[in-house]
XYZ file of C-alpha atoms in Angstrom:
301
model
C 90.245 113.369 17.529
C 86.706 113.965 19.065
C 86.046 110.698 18.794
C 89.193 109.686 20.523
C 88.269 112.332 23.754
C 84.880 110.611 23.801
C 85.819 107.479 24.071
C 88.278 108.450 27.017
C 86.153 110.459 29.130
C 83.710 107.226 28.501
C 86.444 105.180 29.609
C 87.633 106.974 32.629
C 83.652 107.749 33.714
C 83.376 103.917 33.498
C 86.602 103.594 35.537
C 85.697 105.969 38.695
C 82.438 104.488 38.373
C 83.637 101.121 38.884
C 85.499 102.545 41.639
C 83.018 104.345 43.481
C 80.817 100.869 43.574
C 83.552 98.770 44.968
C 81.979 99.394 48.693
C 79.199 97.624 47.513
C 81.270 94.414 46.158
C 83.546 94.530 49.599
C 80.731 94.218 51.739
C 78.947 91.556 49.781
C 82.105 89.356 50.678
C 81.660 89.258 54.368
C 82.240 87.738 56.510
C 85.654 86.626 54.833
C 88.418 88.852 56.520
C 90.793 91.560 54.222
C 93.849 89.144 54.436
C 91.403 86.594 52.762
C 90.125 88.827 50.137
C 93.570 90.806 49.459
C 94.945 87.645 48.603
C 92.175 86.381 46.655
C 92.168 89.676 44.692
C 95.932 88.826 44.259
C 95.592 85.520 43.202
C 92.589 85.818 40.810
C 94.161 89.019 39.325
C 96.977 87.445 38.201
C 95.234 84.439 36.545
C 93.029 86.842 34.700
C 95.943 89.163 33.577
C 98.073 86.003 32.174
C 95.117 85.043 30.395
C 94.784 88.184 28.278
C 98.088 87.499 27.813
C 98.479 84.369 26.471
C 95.478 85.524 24.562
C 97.181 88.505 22.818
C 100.655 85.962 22.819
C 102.216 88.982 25.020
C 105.081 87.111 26.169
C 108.247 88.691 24.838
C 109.037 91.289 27.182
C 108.724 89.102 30.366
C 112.520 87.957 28.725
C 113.562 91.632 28.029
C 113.207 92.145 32.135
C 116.254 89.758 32.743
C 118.666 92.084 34.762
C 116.373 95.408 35.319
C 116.754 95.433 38.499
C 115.757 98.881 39.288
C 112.628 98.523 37.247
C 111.834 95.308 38.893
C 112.357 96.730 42.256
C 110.576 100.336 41.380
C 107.633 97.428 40.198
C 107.725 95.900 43.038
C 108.008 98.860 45.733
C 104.431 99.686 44.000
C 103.163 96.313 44.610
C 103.561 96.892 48.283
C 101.957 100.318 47.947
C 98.972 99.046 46.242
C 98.814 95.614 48.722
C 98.484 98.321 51.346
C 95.939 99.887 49.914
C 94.008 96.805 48.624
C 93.740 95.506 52.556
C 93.508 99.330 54.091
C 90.122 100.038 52.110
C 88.973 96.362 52.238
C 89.135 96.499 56.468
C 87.649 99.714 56.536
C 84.688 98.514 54.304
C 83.487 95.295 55.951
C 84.027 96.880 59.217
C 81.145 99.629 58.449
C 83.752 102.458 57.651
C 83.185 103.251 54.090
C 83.080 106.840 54.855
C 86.451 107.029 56.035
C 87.972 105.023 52.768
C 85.769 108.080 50.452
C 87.315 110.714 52.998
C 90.744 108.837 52.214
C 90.151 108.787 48.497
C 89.043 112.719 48.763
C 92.111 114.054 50.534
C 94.417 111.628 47.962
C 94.844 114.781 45.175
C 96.094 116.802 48.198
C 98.528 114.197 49.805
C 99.708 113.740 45.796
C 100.304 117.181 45.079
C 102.339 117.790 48.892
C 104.078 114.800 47.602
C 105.180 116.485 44.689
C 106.925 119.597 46.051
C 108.605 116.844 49.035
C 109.851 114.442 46.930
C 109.848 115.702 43.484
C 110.688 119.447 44.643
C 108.036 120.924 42.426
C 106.700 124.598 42.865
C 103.040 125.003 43.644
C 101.556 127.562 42.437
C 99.466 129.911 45.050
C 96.033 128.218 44.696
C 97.864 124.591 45.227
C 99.684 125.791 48.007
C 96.105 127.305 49.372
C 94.707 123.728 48.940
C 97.099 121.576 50.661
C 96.713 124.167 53.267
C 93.162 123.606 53.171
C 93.437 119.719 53.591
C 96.056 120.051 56.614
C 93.076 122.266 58.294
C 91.020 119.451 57.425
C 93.214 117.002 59.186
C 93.235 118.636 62.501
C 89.806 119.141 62.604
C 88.782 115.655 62.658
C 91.753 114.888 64.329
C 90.305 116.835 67.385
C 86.638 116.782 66.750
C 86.785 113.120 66.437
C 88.986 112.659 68.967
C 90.897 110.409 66.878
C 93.398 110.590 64.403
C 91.937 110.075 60.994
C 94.454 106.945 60.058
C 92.606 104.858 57.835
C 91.346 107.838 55.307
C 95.471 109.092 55.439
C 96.599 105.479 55.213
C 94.695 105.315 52.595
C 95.494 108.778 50.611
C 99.655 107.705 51.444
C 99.598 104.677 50.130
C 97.785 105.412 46.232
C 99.664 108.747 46.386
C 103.335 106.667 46.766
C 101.811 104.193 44.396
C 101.153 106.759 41.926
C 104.691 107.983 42.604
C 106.220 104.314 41.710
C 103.694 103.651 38.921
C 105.339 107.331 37.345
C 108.705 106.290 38.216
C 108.403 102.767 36.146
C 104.717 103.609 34.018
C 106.984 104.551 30.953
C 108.393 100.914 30.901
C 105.339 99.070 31.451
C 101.394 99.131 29.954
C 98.927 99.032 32.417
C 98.272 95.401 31.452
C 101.776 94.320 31.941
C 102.337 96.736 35.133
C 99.532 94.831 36.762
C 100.860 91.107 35.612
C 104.105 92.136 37.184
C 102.809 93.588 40.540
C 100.262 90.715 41.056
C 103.329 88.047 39.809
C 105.445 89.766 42.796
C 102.391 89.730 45.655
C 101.330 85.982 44.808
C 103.813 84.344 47.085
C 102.935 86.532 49.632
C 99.170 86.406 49.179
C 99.610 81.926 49.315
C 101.239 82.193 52.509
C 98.467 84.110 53.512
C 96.069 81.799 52.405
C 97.783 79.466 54.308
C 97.764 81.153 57.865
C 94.383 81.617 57.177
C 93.585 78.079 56.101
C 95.654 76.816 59.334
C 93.906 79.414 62.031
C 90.883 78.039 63.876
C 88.244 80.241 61.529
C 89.576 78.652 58.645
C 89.281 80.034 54.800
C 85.893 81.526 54.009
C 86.477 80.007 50.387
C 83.754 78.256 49.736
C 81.976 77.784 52.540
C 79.174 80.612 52.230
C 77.615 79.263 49.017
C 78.249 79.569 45.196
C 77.330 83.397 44.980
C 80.247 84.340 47.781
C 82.408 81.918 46.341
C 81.981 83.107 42.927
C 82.540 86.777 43.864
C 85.384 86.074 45.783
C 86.833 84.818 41.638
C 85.248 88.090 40.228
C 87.622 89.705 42.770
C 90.160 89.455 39.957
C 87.904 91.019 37.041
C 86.784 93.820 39.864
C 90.203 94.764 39.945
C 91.719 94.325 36.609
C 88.639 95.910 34.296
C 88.809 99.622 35.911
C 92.381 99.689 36.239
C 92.797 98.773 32.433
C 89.778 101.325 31.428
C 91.706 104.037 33.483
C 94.563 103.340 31.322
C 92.933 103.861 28.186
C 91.238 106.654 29.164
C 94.661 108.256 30.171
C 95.873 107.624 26.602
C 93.143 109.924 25.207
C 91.984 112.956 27.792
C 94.070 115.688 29.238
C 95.552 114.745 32.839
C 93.422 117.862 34.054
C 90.027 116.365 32.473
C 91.406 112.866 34.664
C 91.981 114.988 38.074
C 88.569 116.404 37.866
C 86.679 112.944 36.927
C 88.224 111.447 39.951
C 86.310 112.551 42.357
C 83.312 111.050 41.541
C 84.770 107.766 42.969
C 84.410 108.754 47.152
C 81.483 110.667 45.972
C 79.968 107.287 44.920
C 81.648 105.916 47.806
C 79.968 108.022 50.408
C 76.662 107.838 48.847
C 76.873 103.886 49.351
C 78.300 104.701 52.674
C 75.084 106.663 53.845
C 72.247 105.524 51.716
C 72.908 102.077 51.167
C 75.162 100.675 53.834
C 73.441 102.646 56.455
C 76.515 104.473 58.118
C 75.864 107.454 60.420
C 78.095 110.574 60.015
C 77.901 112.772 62.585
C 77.826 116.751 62.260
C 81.874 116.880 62.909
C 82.359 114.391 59.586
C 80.166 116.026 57.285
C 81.938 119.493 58.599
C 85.484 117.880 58.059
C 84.001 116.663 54.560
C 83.324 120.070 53.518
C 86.484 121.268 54.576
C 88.531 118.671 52.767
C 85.774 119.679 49.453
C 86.549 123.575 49.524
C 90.172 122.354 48.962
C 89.457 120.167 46.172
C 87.534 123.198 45.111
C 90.629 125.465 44.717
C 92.693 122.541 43.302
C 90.403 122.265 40.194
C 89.842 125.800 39.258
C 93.865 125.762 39.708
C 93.953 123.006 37.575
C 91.349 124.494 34.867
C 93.279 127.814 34.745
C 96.951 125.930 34.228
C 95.224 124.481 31.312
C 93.690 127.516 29.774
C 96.757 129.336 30.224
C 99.200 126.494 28.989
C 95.897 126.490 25.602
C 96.486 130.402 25.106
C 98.655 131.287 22.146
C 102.326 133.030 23.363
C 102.925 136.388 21.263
């Protein structure tokens, strides 16, 4: 059993690791646009996943999806979701705005849990309650310090929230693998007609035309994608959900260390402020989240 919770906290370490890098693999892809990349990331996913597949001769429950229609449109609703946030977070990182896609993936445990008591009418308890309180606060302030309304980092917190939503709706139905096969399978017409606008426009595709490193990590877009997503999975199988929500964050924490110390972005005083608003939140969420789980551990007499 020990064995099995070591190998899942190695897994999902591995997975928000992955994660917390991608700013790193983004940016190496200029100049190529999001549309290009999304639908390379599309594309390439899909090849890889129906390679395992034929690999592991997975085949026979493509058949058993003949006339599941709500799972096939629940499956597809969270392609959408995840498109979204595919081409959100790419724009925001080749346009030199990687701290707003860690702020994004920050406030996403917040936007989840108001999500829950809108849509699935759960109760929060009063920590939860003081958290999502805490990340509205947040909001505002760099609403009006900023002077802007923080759209990408909410965008971007929406759109995995829903996803996560859809994925729970149809997750029972599906392995990771085969979720991902499905979603990509769904996107690929889309992401070829975007090729094709591209290819048509007066830029042109990028594919190819920066040398064999950009062209070959514009392939590996496929692997990027697939490799944490199917780690996360297994680590999902084997740790508490709590042990999950608290390994999470080290994704934008990765992120915004790329952000400032390797991409060279410049937060002013009213970010870093709005950060540590948005961190005293996640703050109350986990001991919340560490007391449900001591409490649901202690023996009822």
């Amino acid at each position: 059993m020990r064995s099995e919770s070591s190998k899942g906290l190695a897994a999902g370490l591995l997975a928000y690791g992955t994660w917390g890098l991608f700013p790193l693999f983004f940016d190496a892809l200029r100049p190529t646009g999001a549309w290009e990349i999304l639908a390379h990331r599309i594309v390439w996913t899909l090849l890889l996943c129906l390679v395992v597949l034929l690999v592991m001769r997975d085949w026979r429950w493509v058949a058993d999806l003949r006339g599941q229609w709500r799972l096939l449109a629940g499956v597809s609703i969270a392609a959408v979701l995840i498109a979204i946030n595919w081409v959100v977070y790419v724009a925001a990182v080749t346009s030199g705005h990687t701290s707003d896609a860690a702020l994004g993936y920050f406030l996403n445990p917040l936007v989840t849990v108001a999500l829950g008591v809108i849509v699935l009418r759960e109760r929060l308890r009063p920590l939860q309650w003081a958290a999502v309180g805490v990340g509205v606060v947040a909001g505002l302030y760099l609403s009006i310090a900023g002077g802007h309304f923080p759209a990408t980092s909410l965008a971007l917190a929406g759109s995995f929230a829903l996803y996560g939503l859809a994925k729970k709706k149809v997750g029972a139905h599906l392995s990771a693998l085969r979720g991902l096969t499905l979603e990509t399978a769904i996107l690929t017409p889309a992401a070829v007609v975007i090729l094709g606008v591209v290819g048509m426009s007066g830029a042109g595709l990028d594919f190819g035309r920066h040398g064999p490193v950009h062209t070959a990590l514009l392939c590996l877009a496929g692997v990027a994608t697939a490799v944490p997503l199917l780690l996360f999975a297994a680590a999902a199988r084997r740790i508490p959900l709590v042990t999950i929500g608290l390994i999470q964050f080290i994704t934008p924490v990765i992120q915004l260390l790329c952000a400032v110390l390797v991409l060279g972005e410049h937060l002013p005083a009213h970010r870093w402020i709005g950060f540590g608003i948005v961190w005293a939140a996640l703050i109350l969420l986990s001991i919340d989240s560490v007391a449900a789980l001591r409490t649901a551990r202690t023996p009822q007499t």
